[in-house]
mmCIF file of C-alpha atoms in Angstrom:
data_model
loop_
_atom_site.group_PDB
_atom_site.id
_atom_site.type_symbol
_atom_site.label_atom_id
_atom_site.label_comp_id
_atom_site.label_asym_id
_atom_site.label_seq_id
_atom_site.Cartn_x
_atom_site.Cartn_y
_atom_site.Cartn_z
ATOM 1 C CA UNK A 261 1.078 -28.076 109.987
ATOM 2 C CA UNK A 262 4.144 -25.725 109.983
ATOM 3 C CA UNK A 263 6.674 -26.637 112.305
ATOM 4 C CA UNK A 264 8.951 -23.998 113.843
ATOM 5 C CA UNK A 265 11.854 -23.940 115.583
ATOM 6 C CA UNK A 266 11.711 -22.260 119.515
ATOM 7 C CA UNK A 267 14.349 -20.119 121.031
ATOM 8 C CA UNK A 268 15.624 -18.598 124.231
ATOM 9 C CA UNK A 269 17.156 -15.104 124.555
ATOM 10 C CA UNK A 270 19.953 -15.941 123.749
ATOM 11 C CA UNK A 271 19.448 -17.326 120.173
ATOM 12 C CA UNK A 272 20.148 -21.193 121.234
ATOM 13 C CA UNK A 273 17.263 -23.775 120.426
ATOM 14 C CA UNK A 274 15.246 -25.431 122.898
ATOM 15 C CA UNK A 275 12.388 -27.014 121.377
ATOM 16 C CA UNK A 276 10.158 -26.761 118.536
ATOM 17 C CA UNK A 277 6.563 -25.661 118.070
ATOM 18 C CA UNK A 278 3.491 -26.357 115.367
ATOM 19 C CA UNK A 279 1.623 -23.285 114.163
ATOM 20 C CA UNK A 280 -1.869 -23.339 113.655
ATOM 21 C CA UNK A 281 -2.253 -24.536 109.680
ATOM 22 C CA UNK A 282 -5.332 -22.373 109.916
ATOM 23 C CA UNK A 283 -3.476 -19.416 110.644
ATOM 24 C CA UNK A 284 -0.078 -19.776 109.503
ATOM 25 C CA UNK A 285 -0.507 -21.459 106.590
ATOM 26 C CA UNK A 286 -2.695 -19.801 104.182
ATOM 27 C CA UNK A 287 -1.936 -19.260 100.600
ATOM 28 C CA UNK A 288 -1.473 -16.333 99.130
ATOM 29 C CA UNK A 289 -2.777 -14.941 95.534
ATOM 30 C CA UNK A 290 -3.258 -11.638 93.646
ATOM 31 C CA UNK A 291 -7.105 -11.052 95.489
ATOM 32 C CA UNK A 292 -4.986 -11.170 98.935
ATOM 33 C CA UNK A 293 -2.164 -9.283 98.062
ATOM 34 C CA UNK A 294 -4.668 -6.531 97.258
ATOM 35 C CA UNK A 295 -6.804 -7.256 100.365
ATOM 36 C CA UNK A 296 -3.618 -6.399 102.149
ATOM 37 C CA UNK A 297 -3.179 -3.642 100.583
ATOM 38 C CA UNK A 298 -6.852 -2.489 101.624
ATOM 39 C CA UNK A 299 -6.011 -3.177 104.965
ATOM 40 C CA UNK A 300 -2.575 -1.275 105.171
ATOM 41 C CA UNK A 301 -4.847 1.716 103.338
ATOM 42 C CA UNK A 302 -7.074 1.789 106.180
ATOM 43 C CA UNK A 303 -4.703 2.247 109.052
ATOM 44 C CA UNK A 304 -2.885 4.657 107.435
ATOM 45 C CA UNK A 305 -6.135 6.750 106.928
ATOM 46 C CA UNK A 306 -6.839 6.212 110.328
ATOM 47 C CA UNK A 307 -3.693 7.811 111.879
ATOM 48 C CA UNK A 308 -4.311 11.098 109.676
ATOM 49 C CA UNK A 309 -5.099 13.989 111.557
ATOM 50 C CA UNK A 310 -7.080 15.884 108.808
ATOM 51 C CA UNK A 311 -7.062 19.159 110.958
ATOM 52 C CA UNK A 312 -6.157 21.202 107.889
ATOM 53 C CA UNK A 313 -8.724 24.149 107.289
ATOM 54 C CA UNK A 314 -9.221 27.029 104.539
ATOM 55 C CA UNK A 315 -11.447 29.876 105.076
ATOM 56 C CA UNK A 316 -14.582 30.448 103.208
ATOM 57 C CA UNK A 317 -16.028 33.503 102.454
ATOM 58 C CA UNK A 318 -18.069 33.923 105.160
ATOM 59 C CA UNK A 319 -15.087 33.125 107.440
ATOM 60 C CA UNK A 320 -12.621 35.732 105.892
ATOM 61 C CA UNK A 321 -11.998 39.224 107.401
ATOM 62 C CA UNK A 322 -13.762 42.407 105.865
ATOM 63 C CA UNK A 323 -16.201 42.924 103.191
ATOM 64 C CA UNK A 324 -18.794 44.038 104.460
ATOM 65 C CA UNK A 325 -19.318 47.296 102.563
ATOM 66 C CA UNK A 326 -20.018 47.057 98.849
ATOM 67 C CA UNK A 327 -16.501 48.311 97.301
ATOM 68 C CA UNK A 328 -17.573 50.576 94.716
ATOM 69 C CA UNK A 329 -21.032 51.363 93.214
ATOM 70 C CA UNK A 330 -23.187 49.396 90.718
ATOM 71 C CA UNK A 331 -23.079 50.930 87.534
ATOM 72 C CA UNK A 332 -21.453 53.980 86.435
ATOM 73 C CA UNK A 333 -17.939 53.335 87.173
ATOM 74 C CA UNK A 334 -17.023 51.125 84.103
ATOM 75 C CA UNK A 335 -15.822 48.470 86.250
ATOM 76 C CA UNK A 336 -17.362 44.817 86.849
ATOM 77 C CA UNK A 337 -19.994 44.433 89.581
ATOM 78 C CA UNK A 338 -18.488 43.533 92.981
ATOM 79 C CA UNK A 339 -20.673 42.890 96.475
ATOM 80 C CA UNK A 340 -17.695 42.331 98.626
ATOM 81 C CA UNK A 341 -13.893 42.066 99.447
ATOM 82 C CA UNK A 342 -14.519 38.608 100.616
ATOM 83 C CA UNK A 343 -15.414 36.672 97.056
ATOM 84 C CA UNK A 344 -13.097 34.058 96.238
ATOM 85 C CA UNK A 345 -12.831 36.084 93.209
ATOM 86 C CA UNK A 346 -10.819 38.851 94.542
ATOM 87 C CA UNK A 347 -7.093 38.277 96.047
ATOM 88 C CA UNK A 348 -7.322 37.605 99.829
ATOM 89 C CA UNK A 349 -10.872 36.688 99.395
ATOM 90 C CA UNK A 350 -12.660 33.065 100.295
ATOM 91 C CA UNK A 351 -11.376 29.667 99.139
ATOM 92 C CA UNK A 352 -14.175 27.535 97.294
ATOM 93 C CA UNK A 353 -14.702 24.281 98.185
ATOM 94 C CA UNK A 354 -11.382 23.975 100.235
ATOM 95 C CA UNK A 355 -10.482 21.646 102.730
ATOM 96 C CA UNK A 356 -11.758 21.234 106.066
ATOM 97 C CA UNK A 357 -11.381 19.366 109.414
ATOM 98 C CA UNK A 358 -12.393 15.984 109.075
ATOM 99 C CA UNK A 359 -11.910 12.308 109.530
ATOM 100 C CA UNK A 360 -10.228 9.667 106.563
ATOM 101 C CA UNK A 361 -10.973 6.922 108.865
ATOM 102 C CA UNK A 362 -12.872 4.000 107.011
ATOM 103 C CA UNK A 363 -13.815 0.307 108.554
ATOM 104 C CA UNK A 364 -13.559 -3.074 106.437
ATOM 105 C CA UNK A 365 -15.252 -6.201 107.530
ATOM 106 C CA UNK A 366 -13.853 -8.635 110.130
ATOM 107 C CA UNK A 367 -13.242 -11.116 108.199
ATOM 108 C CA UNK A 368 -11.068 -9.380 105.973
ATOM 109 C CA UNK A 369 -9.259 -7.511 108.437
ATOM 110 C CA UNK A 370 -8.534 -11.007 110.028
ATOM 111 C CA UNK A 371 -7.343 -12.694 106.279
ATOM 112 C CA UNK A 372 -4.955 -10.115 105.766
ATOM 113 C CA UNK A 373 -3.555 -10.557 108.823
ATOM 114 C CA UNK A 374 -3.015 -14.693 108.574
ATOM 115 C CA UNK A 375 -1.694 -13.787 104.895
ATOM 116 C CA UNK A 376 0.720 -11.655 106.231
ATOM 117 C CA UNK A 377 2.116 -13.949 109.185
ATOM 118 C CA UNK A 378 2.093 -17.196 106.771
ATOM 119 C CA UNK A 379 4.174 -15.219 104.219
ATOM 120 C CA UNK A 380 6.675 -14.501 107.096
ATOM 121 C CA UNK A 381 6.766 -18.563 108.030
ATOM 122 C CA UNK A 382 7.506 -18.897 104.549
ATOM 123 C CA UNK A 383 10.373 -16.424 104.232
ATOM 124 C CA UNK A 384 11.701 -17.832 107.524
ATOM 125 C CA UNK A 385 11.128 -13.911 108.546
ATOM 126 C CA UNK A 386 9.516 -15.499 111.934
ATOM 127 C CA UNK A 387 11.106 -16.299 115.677
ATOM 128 C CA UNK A 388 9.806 -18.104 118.319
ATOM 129 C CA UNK A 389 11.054 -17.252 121.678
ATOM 130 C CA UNK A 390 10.149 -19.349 124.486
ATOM 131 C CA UNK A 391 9.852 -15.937 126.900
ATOM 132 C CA UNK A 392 10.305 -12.431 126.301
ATOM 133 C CA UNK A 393 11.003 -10.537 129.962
ATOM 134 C CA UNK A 394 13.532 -7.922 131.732
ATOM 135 C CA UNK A 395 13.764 -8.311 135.216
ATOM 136 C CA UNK A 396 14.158 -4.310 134.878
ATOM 137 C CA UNK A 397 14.130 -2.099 132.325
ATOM 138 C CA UNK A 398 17.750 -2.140 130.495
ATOM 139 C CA UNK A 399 18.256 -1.033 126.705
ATOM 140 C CA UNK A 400 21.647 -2.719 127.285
ATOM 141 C CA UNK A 401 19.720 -6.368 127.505
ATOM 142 C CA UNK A 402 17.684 -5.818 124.123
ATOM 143 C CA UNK A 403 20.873 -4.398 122.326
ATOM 144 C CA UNK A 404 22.211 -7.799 123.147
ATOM 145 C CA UNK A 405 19.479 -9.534 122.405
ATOM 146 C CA UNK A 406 19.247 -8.401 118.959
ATOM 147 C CA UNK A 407 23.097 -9.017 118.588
ATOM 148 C CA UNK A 408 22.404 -12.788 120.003
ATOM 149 C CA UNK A 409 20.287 -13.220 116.404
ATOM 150 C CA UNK A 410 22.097 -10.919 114.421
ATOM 151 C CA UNK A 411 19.710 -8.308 113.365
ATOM 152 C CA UNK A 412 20.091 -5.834 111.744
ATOM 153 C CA UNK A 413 17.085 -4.568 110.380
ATOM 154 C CA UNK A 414 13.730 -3.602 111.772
ATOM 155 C CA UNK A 415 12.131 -6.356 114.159
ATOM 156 C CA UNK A 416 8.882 -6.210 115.878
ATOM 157 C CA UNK A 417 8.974 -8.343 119.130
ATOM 158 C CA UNK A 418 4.913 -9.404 120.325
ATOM 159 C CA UNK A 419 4.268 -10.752 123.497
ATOM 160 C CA UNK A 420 0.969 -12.346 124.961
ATOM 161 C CA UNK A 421 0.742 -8.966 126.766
ATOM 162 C CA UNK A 422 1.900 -5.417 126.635
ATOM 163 C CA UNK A 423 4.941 -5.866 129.140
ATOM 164 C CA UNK A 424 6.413 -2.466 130.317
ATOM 165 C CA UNK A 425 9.732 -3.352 130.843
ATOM 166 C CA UNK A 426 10.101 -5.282 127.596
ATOM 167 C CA UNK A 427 8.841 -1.745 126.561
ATOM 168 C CA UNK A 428 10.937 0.558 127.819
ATOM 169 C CA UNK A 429 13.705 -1.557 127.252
ATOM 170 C CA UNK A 430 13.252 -0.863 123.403
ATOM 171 C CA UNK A 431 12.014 2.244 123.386
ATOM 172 C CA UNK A 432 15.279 3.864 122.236
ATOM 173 C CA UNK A 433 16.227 1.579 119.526
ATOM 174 C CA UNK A 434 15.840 2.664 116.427
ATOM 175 C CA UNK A 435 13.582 0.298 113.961
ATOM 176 C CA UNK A 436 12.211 -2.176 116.912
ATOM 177 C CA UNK A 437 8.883 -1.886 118.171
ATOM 178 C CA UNK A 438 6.737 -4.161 121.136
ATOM 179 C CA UNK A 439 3.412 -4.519 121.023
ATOM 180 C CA UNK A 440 0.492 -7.285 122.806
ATOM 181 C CA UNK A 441 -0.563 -9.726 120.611
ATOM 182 C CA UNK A 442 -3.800 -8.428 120.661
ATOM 183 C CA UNK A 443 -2.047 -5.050 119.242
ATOM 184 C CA UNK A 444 -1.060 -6.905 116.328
ATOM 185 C CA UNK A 445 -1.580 -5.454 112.739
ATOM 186 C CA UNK A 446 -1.224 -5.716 109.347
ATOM 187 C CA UNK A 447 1.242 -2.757 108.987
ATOM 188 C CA UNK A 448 3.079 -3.227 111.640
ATOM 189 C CA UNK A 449 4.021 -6.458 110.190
ATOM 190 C CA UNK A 450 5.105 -5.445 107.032
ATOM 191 C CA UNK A 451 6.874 -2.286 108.275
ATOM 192 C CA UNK A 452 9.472 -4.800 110.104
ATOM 193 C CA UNK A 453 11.538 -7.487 108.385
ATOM 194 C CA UNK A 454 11.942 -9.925 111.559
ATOM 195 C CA UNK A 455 8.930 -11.056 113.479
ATOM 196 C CA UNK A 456 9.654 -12.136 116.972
ATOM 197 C CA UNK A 457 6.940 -13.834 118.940
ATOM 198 C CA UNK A 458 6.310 -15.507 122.511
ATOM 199 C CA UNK A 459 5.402 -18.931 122.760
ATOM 200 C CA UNK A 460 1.954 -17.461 124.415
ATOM 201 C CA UNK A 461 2.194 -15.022 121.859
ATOM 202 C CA UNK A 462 1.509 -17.459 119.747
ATOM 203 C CA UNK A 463 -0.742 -19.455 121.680
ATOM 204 C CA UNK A 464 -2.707 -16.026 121.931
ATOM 205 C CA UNK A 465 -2.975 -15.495 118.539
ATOM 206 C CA UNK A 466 -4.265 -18.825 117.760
ATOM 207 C CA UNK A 467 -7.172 -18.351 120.309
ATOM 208 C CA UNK A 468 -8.625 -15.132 119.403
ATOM 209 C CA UNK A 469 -7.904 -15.500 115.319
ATOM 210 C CA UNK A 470 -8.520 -19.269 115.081
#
């Protein structure tokens, strides 16, 4: 079983914890990489608005008298101003409000995930803190947090629970987010280079992905 080393807030060590093997040790290979890649796909499409619109013809001002007369005027037949044909007229087959969202199986959705924290054991790209909690909220506390363990980078911090002074704490630091550890994602993950979890983060995680 991996083996981690466990923290305090103020980077000194005060224990050490094993991971689940089932979780946070699972090999990685090309199929994965590519089921993570799936994965990350699917959020993204998720978060796209797709409110983007074109008009047809039936949706475009005008046009409703024939502009010039069948035959006789040596010009090509025309029924109205509105034919995509004609400048200002309707757009064929253009775009049109919708959704991009897609689902993938459980299963998958959960492999990714384990692939993606066992690759950050690995790299020794993942913190263990024994608690995570402000007694208010104070940007000042997280900024010295991070300095305690010297990052520099993007970090996502997960607790067992949303916590809103955690929260707000971070909310104006640039590159850290906080999230519940039943918030947790695949591109969250791999957006940040440090991974900073709870000790019932962890012991979250293990219940509801074991």
């Amino acid at each position: 079983m991996p083996k981690v080393s466990v923290y305090n807030m103020t980077n000194e060590k005060v224990g050490d914890l094993e991971l689940s093997e089932e979780i946070f040790n699972v090999e990685m290979n090309e199929k994965r990489a590519g089921l993570i890649h799936q994965v990350v796909v699917m959020q993204l499409a998720s978060r796209r608005l797709g409110t983007h619109a074109t008009k047809t013809r039936s949706m475009v001002r005008g046009g409703g008298r024939k502009p010039w007369r069948q035959k006789g005027t040596g010009r090509a037949r025309a029924g109205s101003r509105r034919s995509p044909l004609w400048r200002s007229g309707g757009t064929v087959f253009g775009p049109h409000p919708r959704s991009y969202a897609f689902t993938m199986p459980r299963k998958q959705r959960r492999l990714a995930l384990k692939c993606v924290l066992s690759d950050k054991v690995k790299n020794g790209d993942l913190i263990v803190l024994d608690k995570l909690d402000f007694d208010t909220p104070k940007t000042k506390q997280f900024v010295k947090l991070l300095n305690d363990f010297n990052i520099e980078k993007k970090a996502l911090f997960i607790t067992s629970e949303p916590k809103e002074n955690v929260q707000r704490s971070a909310n104006n630091i640039q590159g850290v987010k906080t999230i519940g550890a039943l918030g947790l994602n695949v591109y969250d993950m791999l957006n940040h280079d440090k991974l900073f979890l709870t000790k019932d983060a962890v012991a979250k995680i293990e219940e509801v992905f074991a």
